PDB file of C-alpha atoms in Angstrom:
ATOM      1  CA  UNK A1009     -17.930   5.076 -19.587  1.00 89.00           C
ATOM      2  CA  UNK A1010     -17.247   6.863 -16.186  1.00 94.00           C
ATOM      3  CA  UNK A1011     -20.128   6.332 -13.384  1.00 97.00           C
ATOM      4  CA  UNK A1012     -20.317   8.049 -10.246  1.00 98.00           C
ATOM      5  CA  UNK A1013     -21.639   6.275  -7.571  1.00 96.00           C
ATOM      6  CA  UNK A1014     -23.233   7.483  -3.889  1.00 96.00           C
ATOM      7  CA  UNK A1015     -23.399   5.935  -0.689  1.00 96.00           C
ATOM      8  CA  UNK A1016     -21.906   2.414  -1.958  1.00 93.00           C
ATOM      9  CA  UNK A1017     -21.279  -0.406   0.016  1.00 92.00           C
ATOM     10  CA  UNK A1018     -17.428  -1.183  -0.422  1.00 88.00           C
ATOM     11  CA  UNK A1019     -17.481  -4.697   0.090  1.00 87.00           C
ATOM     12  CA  UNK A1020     -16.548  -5.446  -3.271  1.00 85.00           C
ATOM     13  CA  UNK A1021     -14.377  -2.875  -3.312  1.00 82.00           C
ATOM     14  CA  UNK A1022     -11.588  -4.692  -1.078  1.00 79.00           C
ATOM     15  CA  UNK A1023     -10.431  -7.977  -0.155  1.00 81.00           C
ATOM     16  CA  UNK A1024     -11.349  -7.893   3.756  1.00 84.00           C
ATOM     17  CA  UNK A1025     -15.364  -7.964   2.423  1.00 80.00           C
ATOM     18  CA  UNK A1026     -16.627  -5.219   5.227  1.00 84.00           C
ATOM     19  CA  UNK A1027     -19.069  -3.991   5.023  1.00 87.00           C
ATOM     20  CA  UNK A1028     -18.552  -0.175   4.887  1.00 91.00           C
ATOM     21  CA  UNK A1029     -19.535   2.825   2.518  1.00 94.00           C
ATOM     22  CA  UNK A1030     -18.298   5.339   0.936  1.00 94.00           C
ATOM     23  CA  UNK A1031     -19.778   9.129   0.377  1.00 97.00           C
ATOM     24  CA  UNK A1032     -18.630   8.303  -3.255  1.00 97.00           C
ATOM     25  CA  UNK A1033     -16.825   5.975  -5.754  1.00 96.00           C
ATOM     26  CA  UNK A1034     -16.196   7.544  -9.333  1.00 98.00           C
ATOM     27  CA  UNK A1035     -15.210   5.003 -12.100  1.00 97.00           C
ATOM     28  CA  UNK A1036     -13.377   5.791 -15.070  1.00 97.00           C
ATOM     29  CA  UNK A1037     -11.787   3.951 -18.007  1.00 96.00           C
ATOM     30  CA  UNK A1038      -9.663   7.040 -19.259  1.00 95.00           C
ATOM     31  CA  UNK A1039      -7.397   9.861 -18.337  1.00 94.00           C
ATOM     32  CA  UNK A1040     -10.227  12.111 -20.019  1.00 96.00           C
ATOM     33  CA  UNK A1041     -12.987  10.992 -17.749  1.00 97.00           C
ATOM     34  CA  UNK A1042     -10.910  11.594 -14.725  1.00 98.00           C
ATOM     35  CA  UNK A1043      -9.959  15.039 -15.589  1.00 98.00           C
ATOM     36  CA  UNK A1044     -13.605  15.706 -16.484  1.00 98.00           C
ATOM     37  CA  UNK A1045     -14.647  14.721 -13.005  1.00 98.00           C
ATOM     38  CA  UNK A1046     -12.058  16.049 -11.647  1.00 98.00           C
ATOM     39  CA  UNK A1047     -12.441  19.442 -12.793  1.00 98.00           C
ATOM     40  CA  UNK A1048     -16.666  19.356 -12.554  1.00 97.00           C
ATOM     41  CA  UNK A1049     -18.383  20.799  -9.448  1.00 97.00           C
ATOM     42  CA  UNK A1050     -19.477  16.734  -8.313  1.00 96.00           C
ATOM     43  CA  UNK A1051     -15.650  16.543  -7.461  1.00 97.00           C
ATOM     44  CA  UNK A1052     -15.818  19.412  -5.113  1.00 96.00           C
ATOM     45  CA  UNK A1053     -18.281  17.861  -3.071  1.00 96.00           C
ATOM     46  CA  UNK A1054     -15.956  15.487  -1.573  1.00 97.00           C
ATOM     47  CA  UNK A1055     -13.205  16.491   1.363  1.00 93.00           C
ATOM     48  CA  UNK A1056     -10.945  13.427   0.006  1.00 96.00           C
ATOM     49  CA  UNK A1057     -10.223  11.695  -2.936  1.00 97.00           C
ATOM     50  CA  UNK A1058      -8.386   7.971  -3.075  1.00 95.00           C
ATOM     51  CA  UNK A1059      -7.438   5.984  -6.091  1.00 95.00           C
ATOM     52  CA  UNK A1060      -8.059   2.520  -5.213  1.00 92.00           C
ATOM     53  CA  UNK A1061      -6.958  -0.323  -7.310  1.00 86.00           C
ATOM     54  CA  UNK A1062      -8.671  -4.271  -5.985  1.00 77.00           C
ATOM     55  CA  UNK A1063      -8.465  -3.003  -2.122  1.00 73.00           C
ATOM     56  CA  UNK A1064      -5.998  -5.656  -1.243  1.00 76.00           C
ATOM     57  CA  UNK A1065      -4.191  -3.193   0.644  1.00 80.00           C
ATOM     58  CA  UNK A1066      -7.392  -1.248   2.230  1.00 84.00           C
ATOM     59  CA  UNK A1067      -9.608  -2.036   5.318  1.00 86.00           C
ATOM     60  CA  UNK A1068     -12.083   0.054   5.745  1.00 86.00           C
ATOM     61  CA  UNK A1069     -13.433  -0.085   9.366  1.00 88.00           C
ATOM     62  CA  UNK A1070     -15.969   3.117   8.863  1.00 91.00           C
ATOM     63  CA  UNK A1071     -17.976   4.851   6.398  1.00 93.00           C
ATOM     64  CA  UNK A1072     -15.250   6.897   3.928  1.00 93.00           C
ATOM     65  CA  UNK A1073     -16.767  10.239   3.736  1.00 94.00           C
ATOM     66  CA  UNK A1074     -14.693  11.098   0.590  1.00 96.00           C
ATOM     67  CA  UNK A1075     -14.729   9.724  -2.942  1.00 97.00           C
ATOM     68  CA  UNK A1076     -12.625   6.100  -3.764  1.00 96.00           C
ATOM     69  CA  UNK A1077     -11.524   6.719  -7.884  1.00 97.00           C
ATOM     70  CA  UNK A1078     -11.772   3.403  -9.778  1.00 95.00           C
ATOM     71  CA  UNK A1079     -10.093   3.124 -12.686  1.00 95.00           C
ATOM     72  CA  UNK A1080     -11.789   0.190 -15.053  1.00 95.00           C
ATOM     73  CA  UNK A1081      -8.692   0.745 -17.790  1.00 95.00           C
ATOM     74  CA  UNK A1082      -8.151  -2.924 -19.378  1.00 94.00           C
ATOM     75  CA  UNK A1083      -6.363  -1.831 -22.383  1.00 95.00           C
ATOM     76  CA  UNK A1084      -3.405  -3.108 -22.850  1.00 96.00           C
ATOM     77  CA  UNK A1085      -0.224  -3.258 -26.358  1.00 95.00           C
ATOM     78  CA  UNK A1086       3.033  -4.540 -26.529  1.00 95.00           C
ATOM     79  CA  UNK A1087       4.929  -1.487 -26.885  1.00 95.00           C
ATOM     80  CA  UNK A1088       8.393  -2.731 -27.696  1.00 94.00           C
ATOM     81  CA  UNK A1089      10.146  -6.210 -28.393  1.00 91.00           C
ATOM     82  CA  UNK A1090      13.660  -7.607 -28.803  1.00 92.00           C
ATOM     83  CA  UNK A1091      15.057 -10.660 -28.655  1.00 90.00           C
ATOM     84  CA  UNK A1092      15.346 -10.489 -25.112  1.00 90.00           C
ATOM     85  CA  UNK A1093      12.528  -8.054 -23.351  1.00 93.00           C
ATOM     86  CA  UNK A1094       8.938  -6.798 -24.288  1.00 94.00           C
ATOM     87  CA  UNK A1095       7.283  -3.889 -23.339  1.00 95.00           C
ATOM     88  CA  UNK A1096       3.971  -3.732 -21.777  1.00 95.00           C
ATOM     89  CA  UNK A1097       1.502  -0.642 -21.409  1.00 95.00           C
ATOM     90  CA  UNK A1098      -1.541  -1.963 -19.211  1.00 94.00           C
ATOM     91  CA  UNK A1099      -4.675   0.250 -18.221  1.00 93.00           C
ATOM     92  CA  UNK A1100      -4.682   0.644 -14.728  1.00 92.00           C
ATOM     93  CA  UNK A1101      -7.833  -1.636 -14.273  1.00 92.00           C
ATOM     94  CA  UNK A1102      -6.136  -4.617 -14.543  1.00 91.00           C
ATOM     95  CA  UNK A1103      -5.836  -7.140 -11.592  1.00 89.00           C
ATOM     96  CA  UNK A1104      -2.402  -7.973 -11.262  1.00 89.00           C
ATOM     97  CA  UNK A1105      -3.138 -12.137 -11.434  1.00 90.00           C
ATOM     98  CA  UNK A1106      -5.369 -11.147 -14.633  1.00 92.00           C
ATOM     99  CA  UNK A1107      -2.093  -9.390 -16.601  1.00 93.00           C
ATOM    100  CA  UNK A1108       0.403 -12.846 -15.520  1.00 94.00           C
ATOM    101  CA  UNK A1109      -2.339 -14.938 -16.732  1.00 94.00           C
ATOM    102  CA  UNK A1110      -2.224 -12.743 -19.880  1.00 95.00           C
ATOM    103  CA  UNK A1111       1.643 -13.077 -20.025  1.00 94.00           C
ATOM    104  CA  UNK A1112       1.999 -16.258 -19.622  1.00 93.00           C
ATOM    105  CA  UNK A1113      -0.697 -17.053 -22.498  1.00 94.00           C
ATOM    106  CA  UNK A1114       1.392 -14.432 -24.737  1.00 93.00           C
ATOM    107  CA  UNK A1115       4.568 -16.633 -23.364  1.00 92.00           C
ATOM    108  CA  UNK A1116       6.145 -13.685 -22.011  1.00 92.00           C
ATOM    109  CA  UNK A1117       7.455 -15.697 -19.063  1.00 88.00           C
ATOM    110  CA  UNK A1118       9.584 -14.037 -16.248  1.00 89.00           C
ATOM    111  CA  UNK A1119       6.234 -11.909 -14.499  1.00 86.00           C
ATOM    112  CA  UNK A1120       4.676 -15.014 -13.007  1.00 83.00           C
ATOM    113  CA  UNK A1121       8.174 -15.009 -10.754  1.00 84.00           C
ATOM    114  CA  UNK A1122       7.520 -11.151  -9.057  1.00 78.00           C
TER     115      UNK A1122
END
């Protein structure tokens, strides 16, 4: 179920832990519910838009006056085996330790190494 937040402290939202805020975070578990937001009038309210993952790569040092997009996605199939490979189709929620963990416990093994 998509949410939209307002004025929310991001310092869960990244791995520094500052204490910032953003004008907006939307969070969404499907295409659908993006494309819904995207196309509502709450969406035009914002000058930006960013698709954040965990923040590992972010430091926010001020107040984001846009909106952060959150996907929350944890689905996840094995689309394809052989003998030798399987293919994986993840939701984009998932935290990248979280799917080797996963792997490893479905002894796919050859992730844990990237």
């Amino acid at each position: 179920m998509s949410k939209l937040y307002n004025n929310l402290s991001l310092e869960s939202f990244h791995t520094f832990g500052i204490k910032e805020y953003s004008k907006g975070l939307f969070e969404f578990n499907n295409p659908a519910e993006l494309k819904e937001f995207l196309l509502s009038p709450e969406s035009k309210k914002f000058d930006r838009l960013l698709p954040i993952g965990t923040g590992s790569n972010l430091l926010f040092t001020k107040k984001f006056n846009g909106c952060l997009l959150h996907c929350t996605d944890k689905s996840i199939e094995k689309v394809e085996s052989t003998k030798e490979t399987v293919h994986v189709k993840t939701g984009a929620g998932w935290e990248w330790d979280d799917f080797v963990q996963w792997a490893v416990n479905e002894n796919l093994y050859g992730i844990e190494n990237l």
